[in-house]
Amino acid sequence: MKDLRIIVTGGTIDKVHDTRVEGLSFSPDGSTHIPEMLRIGRCHFPAIELLMLKDSLHFDDADRDAIAAAVTAAPEPAIVITHGTGTMGETARFLDGRVAGKTVVLTGAMRPFSLYASDGEFNLGGAVVAAQVLSPGVWGVMNGRVFPAERLNKNVEQGRFDA
Amino acid sequence: MKDLRIIVTGGTIDKVHDTRVEGLSFSPDGSTHIPEMLRIGRCHFPAIELLMLKDSLHFDDADRDAIAAAVTAAPEPAIVITHGTGTMGETARFLDGRVAGKTVVLTGAMRPFSLYASDGEFNLGGAVVAAQVLSPGVWGVMNGRVFPAERLNKNVEQGRFDA
Amino acid sequence: MKDLRIIVTGGTIDKVHDTRVEGLSFSPDGSTHIPEMLRIGRCHFPAIELLMLKDSLHFDDADRDAIAAAVTAAPEPAIVITHGTGTMGETARFLDGRVAGKTVVLTGAMRPFSLYASDGEFNLGGAVVAAQVLSPGVWGVMNGRVFPAERLNKNVEQGRFDA
Amino acid sequence: MKDLRIIVTGGTIDKVHDTRVEGLSFSPDGSTHIPEMLRIGRCHFPAIELLMLKDSLHFDDADRDAIAAAVTAAPEPAIVITHGTGTMGETARFLDGRVAGKTVVLTGAMRPFSLYASDGEFNLGGAVVAAQVLSPGVWGVMNGRVFPAERLNKNVEQGRFDA
């Protein structure tokens, strides 16, 4: 199987409940939940790179340039990017054409992993598999479906990514 | 994307804690957790077929014939089979050659879904994606890896399926 | 043991993650999680009354009058009130003196029950016991401690109720 | 409030799923879940003593002597003992009369804490409160009820402790 790297950028999948504000934010210590998710999935082989922890609604082109640079710099041919759902499609289309020769799969969650009953593990499990078997290009994997970059869009009404 | 059917056969993924025996068994009401797992994964499109709820260590050729018949009878070209980990490889090799023209992916879990921190959702998310994108044939998807039938084997020592 | 009623008024303990706003709110269908919490605690005997589902920061005297009226109307001598943490102390002091002859225990959670790793069950388990064994009066039970109404105060810095 | 010690003896509350035997056992590293349960309950004040990790069906008088000795040696006036449900009543009656001057509360769980939807936190929250407010003597707190030692009995049929 192909070597795989997971590049962490934040998004809902990595948010936690903050009792002080009674809302969601990232861990105050700047940590990511992806290693724990892989441990639960008993998936030991991916390299993990914590690039940033941001809400994707606040991403600008500098953030997306940083993601493209991380993908290019990675020695692995298969890349999973964990990403907020708000602008996952925009980032996919930004990367498309900039990261030739690699299979890049964006994923995330509608509900944080740190809350019970998140879609995060289901999505991450799909993304890890997809990155190893799909052709080079930029893809999204969410809620059981594989989307090419140009058709990766959140269905806000249904609360999922949909065909 | 291809239409997908999930055929449920039991295994650890579907076991529950039974307080009377203080051990694991299937739900007394004969139900499966796969629909709830898909709901959590926000994955609404698969057809689900509850074929049996058995520990795969107790499978015989009659059980495997029933699984092959269910795969053959399914109208969908993509099939996920949830299965115990004990003899998942044997069933994959039994099916290989008997279910031509379909993409069949076996999956399951080392730890029941009904217990916190199961690998079940990670595995199911991977299997649902794999069944839609892999070539026809019989495969296993466990713990982030895709295995052809002939190399699908549990690593008892590590508590996972491994390359 | 004394008969017990649980009066539900909302608060963090009953909040859910809402994927549309990516924040916390009450269930859109107006339901409470207290029955499920009791089922998990295998505690079958309390009567449950859903009085309101409100954030206690938005409580006014009309809300507190409604709570006092519900306590007075209850046929049971032991009452647990689930309540937001923001003004739990204010409600306790409002009720003190207005609900003579009953043992009234306020409780809630710093983290919603519907999120993994909530203090809700620990607190509810303590409140149900306290309401049966404490003398008549108004009390708070949070995070393993019993507080008389006049000393029931949230420690925002520590994220708990504290002596 | 009274100082409190929790003496850990094992039982279902502390069991984990062991993937190798596909059943329940104690953690191979000999650790207890009680500190994590208190952390989730945001209850920071109890002293914790890991005395043993045993299934209470295997307890003999030497084990119960060790528990009585630990209670007697404890400097705190309030003691919670986490214990298997199988012989919780027997241990309570054994301790009754041997541990004068202290409030001793036995508790445990029908379903392990490490599995989702355990009654362990509800029970522990009740026991921690009861140990601080009940008179000296030996008690059991399970599933929302307080039982004197002589009436502490598991209802196997209902899967709970019941009046």
XYZ file of C-alpha atoms in Angstrom:
652
model
C 0.000 0.000 0.000
C 1.067 3.604 -0.525
C 2.666 5.610 2.279
C 0.221 8.135 3.688
C 0.469 11.503 5.423
C -2.370 13.264 7.266
C -2.071 17.066 7.275
C -4.198 18.638 10.030
C -5.659 22.112 9.432
C -8.441 22.269 12.057
C -12.167 22.484 11.386
C -15.114 21.094 13.320
C -13.570 17.608 13.487
C -10.944 18.955 15.907
C -13.120 21.242 18.026
C -13.865 20.745 21.723
C -16.477 21.969 24.136
C -15.149 24.887 26.161
C -17.009 25.143 29.479
C -15.983 28.761 30.048
C -17.668 30.088 26.918
C -20.196 27.209 26.772
C -19.375 26.765 23.124
C -16.913 25.144 20.732
C -13.281 26.046 20.201
C -9.944 24.318 19.632
C -8.000 22.785 22.533
C -6.304 25.550 24.535
C -3.067 23.522 24.383
C -3.111 23.546 20.567
C -3.394 19.782 20.212
C -5.244 17.749 17.599
C -7.483 14.695 18.056
C -6.340 12.939 14.872
C -3.779 10.697 16.638
C -6.443 9.507 19.097
C -8.877 8.900 16.233
C -6.299 6.738 14.456
C -5.567 4.859 17.690
C -9.284 4.076 18.077
C -9.383 3.029 14.421
C -6.335 0.821 15.132
C -4.658 2.473 12.162
C -1.000 2.856 13.003
C 0.790 3.682 9.765
C 0.026 7.293 8.699
C 2.479 10.118 9.315
C 0.672 13.047 11.009
C 1.520 16.715 10.504
C -0.202 19.442 12.523
C -0.081 22.406 10.135
C -2.658 24.695 11.785
C -5.877 24.602 13.822
C -8.292 27.025 12.191
C -11.941 27.328 11.387
C -12.008 27.056 7.575
C -14.438 29.966 7.356
C -11.430 32.105 8.349
C -9.075 30.658 5.729
C -7.526 33.036 3.227
C -5.182 32.414 0.297
C -2.141 32.524 2.577
C -3.591 29.576 4.513
C -4.312 27.699 1.300
C -0.807 28.443 -0.001
C 0.550 26.945 3.224
C -1.553 23.809 2.683
C -0.391 23.486 -0.928
C 3.218 23.894 0.209
C 2.790 21.190 2.875
C 1.326 18.793 0.311
C 4.178 19.482 -2.110
C 6.814 19.081 0.589
C 5.417 15.751 1.818
C 7.462 12.727 0.748
C 4.342 10.517 0.653
C 2.303 10.051 -2.557
C -0.998 9.824 -0.601
C -2.241 12.770 1.480
C -5.306 13.235 3.683
C -6.114 16.804 4.757
C -8.445 17.291 7.743
C -10.324 20.516 7.128
C -13.350 22.522 8.206
C -16.532 21.801 6.292
C -17.349 25.465 5.655
C -14.858 25.972 2.809
C -13.633 22.435 2.125
C -14.742 22.683 -1.496
C -12.926 26.005 -2.013
C -9.668 24.571 -0.715
C -10.061 21.457 -2.873
C -10.505 23.605 -5.983
C -7.596 25.831 -4.932
C -5.313 22.786 -4.617
C -6.526 21.194 -7.856
C -3.745 21.671 -10.410
C -1.225 22.889 -7.796
C -0.287 19.481 -6.362
C 0.342 17.306 -9.405
C 1.287 13.667 -9.035
C -0.266 13.097 -5.629
C -3.570 11.727 -4.417
C -4.982 14.349 -2.048
C -8.185 13.679 -0.084
C -9.912 16.315 2.060
C -12.131 15.245 4.917
C -13.580 16.552 8.183
C -16.758 16.263 10.231
C -20.122 17.904 10.740
C -19.870 17.160 14.474
C -16.645 17.294 16.517
C -14.898 14.008 17.249
C -14.661 15.011 20.932
C -18.471 14.908 21.170
C -20.198 11.547 21.218
C -21.679 10.360 17.890
C -19.437 12.310 15.532
C -19.148 11.469 11.840
C -15.411 12.119 12.143
C -14.193 8.535 12.402
C -16.443 7.312 9.619
C -15.140 10.096 7.384
C -11.492 9.685 8.362
C -11.692 5.923 7.766
C -13.041 6.599 4.289
C -10.425 9.246 3.508
C -7.498 7.062 4.580
C -8.672 4.283 2.262
C -9.472 6.640 -0.616
C -6.036 8.285 -0.505
C -4.416 4.892 -1.028
C -6.597 3.680 -3.904
C -7.734 6.713 -5.926
C -5.783 8.124 -8.879
C -3.656 11.246 -8.394
C -5.801 14.381 -8.094
C -7.755 16.280 -5.463
C -10.792 14.633 -3.874
C -13.138 15.013 -0.953
C -14.472 12.096 1.121
C -17.412 12.843 3.398
C -20.337 10.787 4.702
C -19.561 7.744 2.590
C -19.165 9.508 -0.735
C -16.139 10.388 -2.883
C -16.279 13.751 -4.644
C -13.905 15.206 -7.230
C -12.766 18.710 -6.230
C -15.190 20.469 -8.568
C -18.207 18.764 -7.002
C -17.266 18.904 -3.307
C -20.034 20.923 -1.622
C -21.666 20.914 1.782
C -25.408 20.404 1.944
C -26.216 22.775 4.801
C -29.892 21.865 4.760
C -29.254 18.123 5.238
C -26.213 18.560 7.455
C -23.932 16.418 5.281
C -21.996 16.262 2.027
C -24.186 14.800 -0.639
C -24.207 13.755 -4.271
C -21.465 6.841 -7.569
C -22.384 3.169 -7.528
C -25.394 1.886 -5.618
C -24.315 0.091 -2.470
C -25.747 -2.667 -0.271
C -24.526 -3.594 3.207
C -25.098 -7.259 4.116
C -24.943 -7.808 7.886
C -23.693 -11.174 9.192
C -22.800 -10.354 12.815
C -19.328 -10.414 14.360
C -17.798 -8.304 17.105
C -18.880 -5.054 15.411
C -22.508 -5.878 16.295
C -22.030 -7.288 19.789
C -23.364 -5.709 22.989
C -22.568 -5.977 26.668
C -25.027 -8.306 28.379
C -25.264 -7.445 32.090
C -26.734 -10.826 33.018
C -23.756 -12.855 31.804
C -21.313 -9.930 32.233
C -20.010 -10.636 28.762
C -20.648 -9.930 25.084
C -23.478 -11.249 22.959
C -25.809 -10.038 20.218
C -28.873 -7.925 21.031
C -31.611 -10.145 22.468
C -34.048 -8.537 20.031
C -31.970 -9.638 17.038
C -31.221 -6.105 15.841
C -28.073 -4.737 14.203
C -26.200 -1.493 14.927
C -25.283 -0.811 11.304
C -28.198 1.610 10.682
C -27.204 3.669 13.741
C -23.572 3.663 12.621
C -24.583 5.011 9.212
C -26.779 7.634 10.853
C -23.833 8.822 12.952
C -21.670 8.798 9.814
C -24.422 10.843 8.116
C -24.365 8.286 5.318
C -27.908 7.825 4.096
C -27.706 5.993 0.791
C -26.799 2.305 1.379
C -29.421 -0.431 1.329
C -29.080 -2.596 4.463
C -29.817 -6.310 4.633
C -29.705 -8.214 7.933
C -28.765 -11.735 6.803
C -27.688 -13.232 10.152
C -26.081 -12.303 13.475
C -23.395 -14.866 14.169
C -19.926 -15.081 15.592
C -17.798 -15.886 12.543
C -15.875 -18.525 14.499
C -19.114 -20.540 14.253
C -19.546 -20.095 10.497
C -19.706 -23.207 8.338
C -20.021 -23.638 4.579
C -23.815 -23.340 4.768
C -23.405 -19.857 6.263
C -20.882 -18.926 3.581
C -23.181 -20.278 0.868
C -25.939 -18.049 2.274
C -23.622 -15.045 2.102
C -22.610 -15.851 -1.485
C -26.279 -16.219 -2.415
C -27.126 -12.851 -0.846
C -24.315 -11.154 -2.767
C -25.448 -12.753 -6.018
C -29.083 -11.827 -5.426
C -28.298 -8.184 -4.633
C -29.176 -5.757 -7.424
C -26.327 -3.405 -6.446
C -22.845 -3.695 -7.994
C -21.115 -2.640 -4.731
C -21.455 -4.762 -1.591
C -20.131 -4.315 1.949
C -20.332 -7.354 4.241
C -20.024 -6.792 7.995
C -18.399 -9.901 9.436
C -16.618 -11.258 12.502
C -12.860 -10.832 12.490
C -12.158 -14.451 13.456
C -12.738 -15.957 10.003
C -13.087 -12.856 7.795
C -10.220 -14.031 5.606
C -11.743 -17.505 5.135
C -15.060 -16.025 4.004
C -13.285 -13.633 1.631
C -11.409 -16.525 0.016
C -14.606 -18.603 -0.114
C -16.431 -15.805 -1.954
C -13.535 -15.074 -4.302
C -14.516 -16.498 -7.686
C -18.121 -17.154 -6.663
C -19.412 -13.555 -6.976
C -18.129 -12.397 -10.346
C -18.804 -8.877 -11.567
C -19.286 -7.240 -8.183
C -17.059 -5.317 -5.829
C -17.387 -7.027 -2.457
C -15.715 -5.559 0.648
C -15.643 -7.339 4.015
C -15.244 -5.314 7.187
C -15.927 -5.517 10.924
C -14.341 -4.411 14.186
C -11.934 -5.555 16.865
C -14.119 -3.820 19.472
C -17.928 -3.646 19.397
C -19.506 -0.444 18.115
C -21.785 -0.377 21.178
C -18.726 0.112 23.401
C -17.031 3.481 23.412
C -13.889 3.803 21.261
C -14.641 1.078 18.726
C -12.806 0.831 15.408
C -16.149 -0.030 13.810
C -16.997 3.380 12.351
C -13.504 3.944 11.022
C -13.631 0.545 9.319
C -17.176 0.920 8.008
C -16.366 4.356 6.581
C -13.418 2.852 4.758
C -15.396 -0.120 3.467
C -18.254 2.014 2.120
C -15.784 4.118 0.141
C -13.756 1.117 -1.038
C -16.809 -0.714 -2.358
C -17.604 2.245 -4.588
C -14.126 2.781 -6.053
C -12.335 -0.597 -6.179
C -12.499 -2.940 -9.181
C -14.795 -5.961 -9.054
C -13.444 -8.691 -6.801
C -13.381 -9.591 -3.110
C -11.562 -7.321 -0.679
C -11.202 -6.654 3.013
C -10.969 -3.170 4.567
C -9.805 -3.005 8.165
C -7.881 -0.439 10.205
C -7.136 1.810 7.249
C -5.811 -0.859 4.908
C -7.265 -2.531 1.798
C -6.477 -6.240 1.432
C -7.190 -8.559 -1.500
C -8.985 -11.722 -0.325
C -5.846 -13.850 -0.375
C -4.013 -11.513 2.004
C -6.808 -10.700 4.465
C -5.573 -11.945 7.858
C -6.061 -10.825 11.451
C -2.974 -9.982 13.468
C -4.060 -11.367 16.821
C -0.877 -10.203 18.520
C -1.365 -6.546 17.500
C -5.163 -6.594 17.751
C -5.681 -5.360 14.197
C -5.533 -6.281 10.526
C -2.143 -5.435 9.198
C -0.066 -5.446 6.027
C -37.212 5.579 50.391
C -38.998 8.830 49.609
C -40.867 9.325 46.357
C -38.924 11.601 44.028
C -39.777 13.992 41.208
C -37.307 15.505 38.747
C -38.368 18.901 37.379
C -36.513 19.775 34.160
C -35.812 23.444 33.408
C -33.031 23.206 30.786
C -29.443 24.400 31.180
C -26.218 23.034 29.764
C -27.012 19.488 30.921
C -29.760 19.303 28.291
C -28.029 21.064 25.403
C -27.073 19.416 22.101
C -24.669 20.195 19.314
C -26.485 21.844 16.427
C -24.577 21.256 13.175
C -26.304 24.126 11.394
C -25.058 26.809 13.749
C -22.001 24.759 14.836
C -22.853 25.524 18.428
C -25.023 24.399 21.323
C -28.781 24.680 21.639
C -31.714 22.632 22.933
C -33.188 19.801 20.851
C -35.353 21.247 18.064
C -38.117 18.808 19.072
C -38.222 20.211 22.615
C -37.180 16.972 24.285
C -35.042 16.447 27.381
C -32.214 13.940 27.962
C -33.091 13.265 31.610
C -35.078 10.071 30.883
C -32.146 8.636 28.898
C -29.747 9.606 31.689
C -31.887 7.757 34.224
C -32.118 4.748 31.916
C -28.314 4.625 31.685
C -28.123 5.011 35.471
C -30.654 2.124 35.728
C -32.734 4.375 37.972
C -36.357 3.685 37.203
C -38.378 5.240 39.993
C -38.402 9.077 39.654
C -41.345 10.930 38.170
C -40.108 13.340 35.459
C -41.697 16.698 34.648
C -40.500 18.797 31.711
C -41.298 22.336 32.875
C -39.180 24.339 30.417
C -35.950 24.174 28.416
C -34.135 27.447 28.968
C -30.652 28.764 29.455
C -30.664 29.906 33.097
C -28.877 33.134 32.147
C -32.211 34.114 30.578
C -34.327 33.268 33.644
C -36.411 36.019 35.179
C -38.672 36.038 38.248
C -41.594 34.698 36.214
C -39.522 31.611 35.395
C -38.541 31.210 39.031
C -42.160 31.634 40.117
C -43.082 28.839 37.713
C -40.402 26.600 39.257
C -41.606 27.380 42.784
C -45.182 26.617 41.737
C -44.126 23.281 40.218
C -42.286 22.306 43.396
C -45.299 23.244 45.523
C -47.711 21.374 43.261
C -45.628 18.181 43.255
C -47.069 15.395 45.417
C -43.550 14.049 46.167
C -41.573 15.195 49.242
C -38.233 14.944 47.375
C -37.530 17.118 44.328
C -34.557 17.357 41.971
C -34.452 20.388 39.654
C -32.159 20.225 36.608
C -30.999 23.767 35.940
C -28.399 25.823 34.084
C -25.212 26.502 35.992
C -25.201 30.230 35.229
C -27.831 31.222 37.810
C -28.328 27.992 39.782
C -27.420 29.763 43.000
C -29.893 32.609 42.380
C -32.750 30.155 41.826
C -31.799 28.188 44.932
C -31.913 31.365 47.035
C -35.183 32.416 45.375
C -36.774 29.063 46.278
C -35.384 29.032 49.810
C -38.293 29.817 52.121
C -40.903 29.483 49.352
C -41.069 25.666 49.289
C -41.374 24.661 52.933
C -41.536 21.011 53.939
C -39.776 19.586 50.898
C -36.219 18.579 50.137
C -35.282 20.386 46.932
C -31.955 19.717 45.200
C -30.725 21.699 42.197
C -28.238 20.136 39.819
C -26.980 20.436 36.235
C -23.746 20.082 34.303
C -20.773 22.076 33.105
C -20.740 20.005 29.907
C -23.834 18.730 28.082
C -24.852 15.111 28.649
C -25.152 14.652 24.867
C -21.405 15.251 24.524
C -19.033 12.519 25.626
C -17.467 12.931 29.090
C -20.132 15.115 30.695
C -20.363 15.620 34.440
C -24.145 15.347 34.069
C -24.592 11.739 35.184
C -22.247 12.079 38.127
C -24.166 15.167 39.252
C -27.627 13.689 38.647
C -26.691 10.535 40.548
C -25.614 12.672 43.490
C -28.734 14.834 43.372
C -31.131 11.875 43.274
C -29.493 10.413 46.391
C -29.291 13.765 48.179
C -32.980 14.528 47.630
C -33.887 11.302 49.405
C -31.615 11.685 52.431
C -31.190 15.406 53.177
C -33.490 17.361 55.484
C -36.177 19.596 53.991
C -34.707 22.764 52.521
C -33.084 23.950 49.292
C -29.731 22.484 48.297
C -27.399 22.251 45.339
C -25.443 19.120 44.394
C -22.641 19.564 41.889
C -19.308 17.818 41.293
C -19.529 15.652 44.389
C -20.386 18.402 46.861
C -23.608 19.353 48.661
C -24.210 23.078 49.092
C -26.920 24.846 51.078
C -28.702 27.458 48.932
C -26.777 30.393 50.377
C -23.422 28.888 49.414
C -24.243 27.481 45.958
C -21.904 29.277 43.551
C -20.181 28.361 40.305
C -16.403 28.599 40.182
C -15.989 29.881 36.634
C -12.201 29.825 36.861
C -12.064 26.114 37.787
C -15.051 25.099 35.668
C -16.909 23.464 38.559
C -18.886 24.096 41.722
C -16.537 24.180 44.637
C -16.442 24.508 48.404
C -17.834 18.867 54.096
C -16.180 15.686 55.330
C -12.905 14.447 53.884
C -13.494 11.457 51.636
C -11.450 8.447 50.536
C -12.343 6.089 47.677
C -11.007 2.547 48.123
C -10.922 0.651 44.811
C -11.414 -3.135 44.867
C -12.331 -3.878 41.227
C -15.658 -5.199 39.953
C -17.495 -4.581 36.708
C -17.150 -0.787 37.060
C -13.402 -1.115 36.387
C -13.465 -3.763 33.649
C -12.368 -3.207 30.045
C -12.953 -4.935 26.747
C -10.009 -7.175 25.909
C -9.803 -7.691 22.132
C -7.658 -10.807 22.445
C -10.210 -12.812 24.407
C -13.175 -10.800 23.041
C -14.451 -10.440 26.582
C -14.100 -8.351 29.733
C -11.129 -8.221 32.072
C -9.185 -5.663 34.105
C -6.591 -3.411 32.448
C -3.407 -5.398 31.788
C -1.425 -2.559 33.385
C -3.352 -2.893 36.650
C -4.843 0.594 36.530
C -8.265 1.795 37.683
C -10.739 4.110 35.918
C -11.895 5.865 39.100
C -9.556 8.877 38.686
C -10.849 9.449 35.132
C -14.441 9.110 36.342
C -13.839 11.778 38.983
C -12.149 14.019 36.420
C -15.221 13.740 34.160
C -17.436 14.434 37.190
C -15.213 17.463 37.916
C -14.853 16.130 41.445
C -11.334 16.869 42.588
C -11.273 16.345 46.341
C -11.385 12.589 47.159
C -8.259 10.648 48.068
C -8.051 7.471 45.946
C -6.549 4.169 47.105
C -6.171 1.227 44.715
C -6.418 -1.756 47.075
C -7.056 -4.545 44.548
C -8.696 -5.224 41.183
C -10.777 -8.361 41.561
C -14.079 -9.769 40.466
C -16.110 -9.827 43.691
C -17.378 -13.333 42.888
C -13.818 -14.433 43.704
C -13.606 -12.576 47.033
C -12.897 -14.606 50.151
C -12.643 -13.562 53.802
C -8.975 -12.595 53.378
C -10.043 -10.053 50.724
C -12.788 -8.731 52.996
C -10.353 -8.522 55.913
C -8.063 -6.452 53.701
C -10.951 -4.108 52.859
C -11.895 -3.747 56.533
C -8.262 -3.010 57.383
C -8.057 -0.345 54.676
C -11.225 1.316 55.967
C -9.912 1.287 59.528
C -6.513 2.644 58.483
C -7.988 5.509 56.467
C -7.710 8.914 58.172
C -10.941 10.117 56.516
C -14.347 9.722 58.212
C -16.152 9.150 54.874
C -15.282 6.141 52.694
C -16.546 5.009 49.295
C -15.642 1.436 48.248
C -15.929 0.548 44.557
C -16.847 -3.119 44.388
C -18.203 -5.827 42.108
C -21.974 -6.213 42.120
C -21.886 -9.991 42.547
C -21.137 -9.985 46.290
C -21.497 -6.306 47.217
C -24.139 -7.149 49.799
C -21.967 -9.849 51.422
C -19.064 -7.423 51.813
C -21.369 -4.743 53.242
C -22.662 -7.169 55.853
C -19.113 -8.369 56.587
C -17.964 -4.783 57.207
C -21.030 -3.865 59.263
C -19.904 -3.720 62.901
C -16.192 -3.962 61.998
C -15.669 -0.328 60.954
C -17.291 1.690 63.740
C -17.392 5.469 63.585
C -17.125 5.836 59.813
C -19.612 6.292 57.022
C -18.827 3.574 54.483
C -20.655 3.451 51.132
C -20.249 0.601 48.642
C -20.938 1.221 44.977
C -20.109 -0.188 41.548
C -21.761 -0.667 38.161
C -23.794 -3.156 36.179
C -21.934 -2.090 33.024
C -18.228 -1.135 32.877
C -17.388 2.564 32.858
C -15.064 1.974 29.877
C -18.076 0.994 27.765
C -20.428 3.720 26.602
C -23.638 4.163 28.632
C -22.439 2.746 31.944
C -24.290 3.355 35.193
C -20.902 3.817 36.864
C -20.812 7.625 36.961
C -24.400 7.922 38.142
C -23.644 5.458 40.944
C -20.286 6.982 41.881
C -21.824 10.466 42.007
C -24.469 9.162 44.375
C -21.968 7.324 46.563
C -19.667 10.329 46.924
C -22.574 12.457 48.124
C -23.990 9.745 50.401
C -20.652 9.170 52.146
C -20.569 12.836 53.129
C -24.134 13.142 54.430
C -25.204 9.754 55.848
C -24.665 8.740 59.489
C -21.797 6.411 60.362
C -22.509 2.830 59.292
C -22.251 0.663 56.192
C -24.403 1.495 53.188
C -24.773 0.690 49.510
C -25.649 3.246 46.829
C -26.703 1.866 43.465
C -29.039 3.078 40.717
C -30.324 6.040 42.685
C -31.152 4.202 45.891
C -29.498 4.090 49.313
C -29.534 0.680 51.039
C -28.463 -0.214 54.566
C -26.034 -3.166 54.551
C -28.668 -5.714 55.484
C -30.852 -4.824 52.503
C -28.190 -4.413 49.793
C -29.033 -7.006 47.139
C -28.652 -7.194 43.372
C -31.783 -7.778 41.320
C -30.326 -10.034 38.628
C -33.622 -10.235 36.756
C -33.929 -6.440 36.385
C -30.198 -5.801 36.012
C -30.038 -3.276 38.853
C -30.142 -2.826 42.632
C -33.675 -2.282 43.709
C -35.807 -1.586 46.747
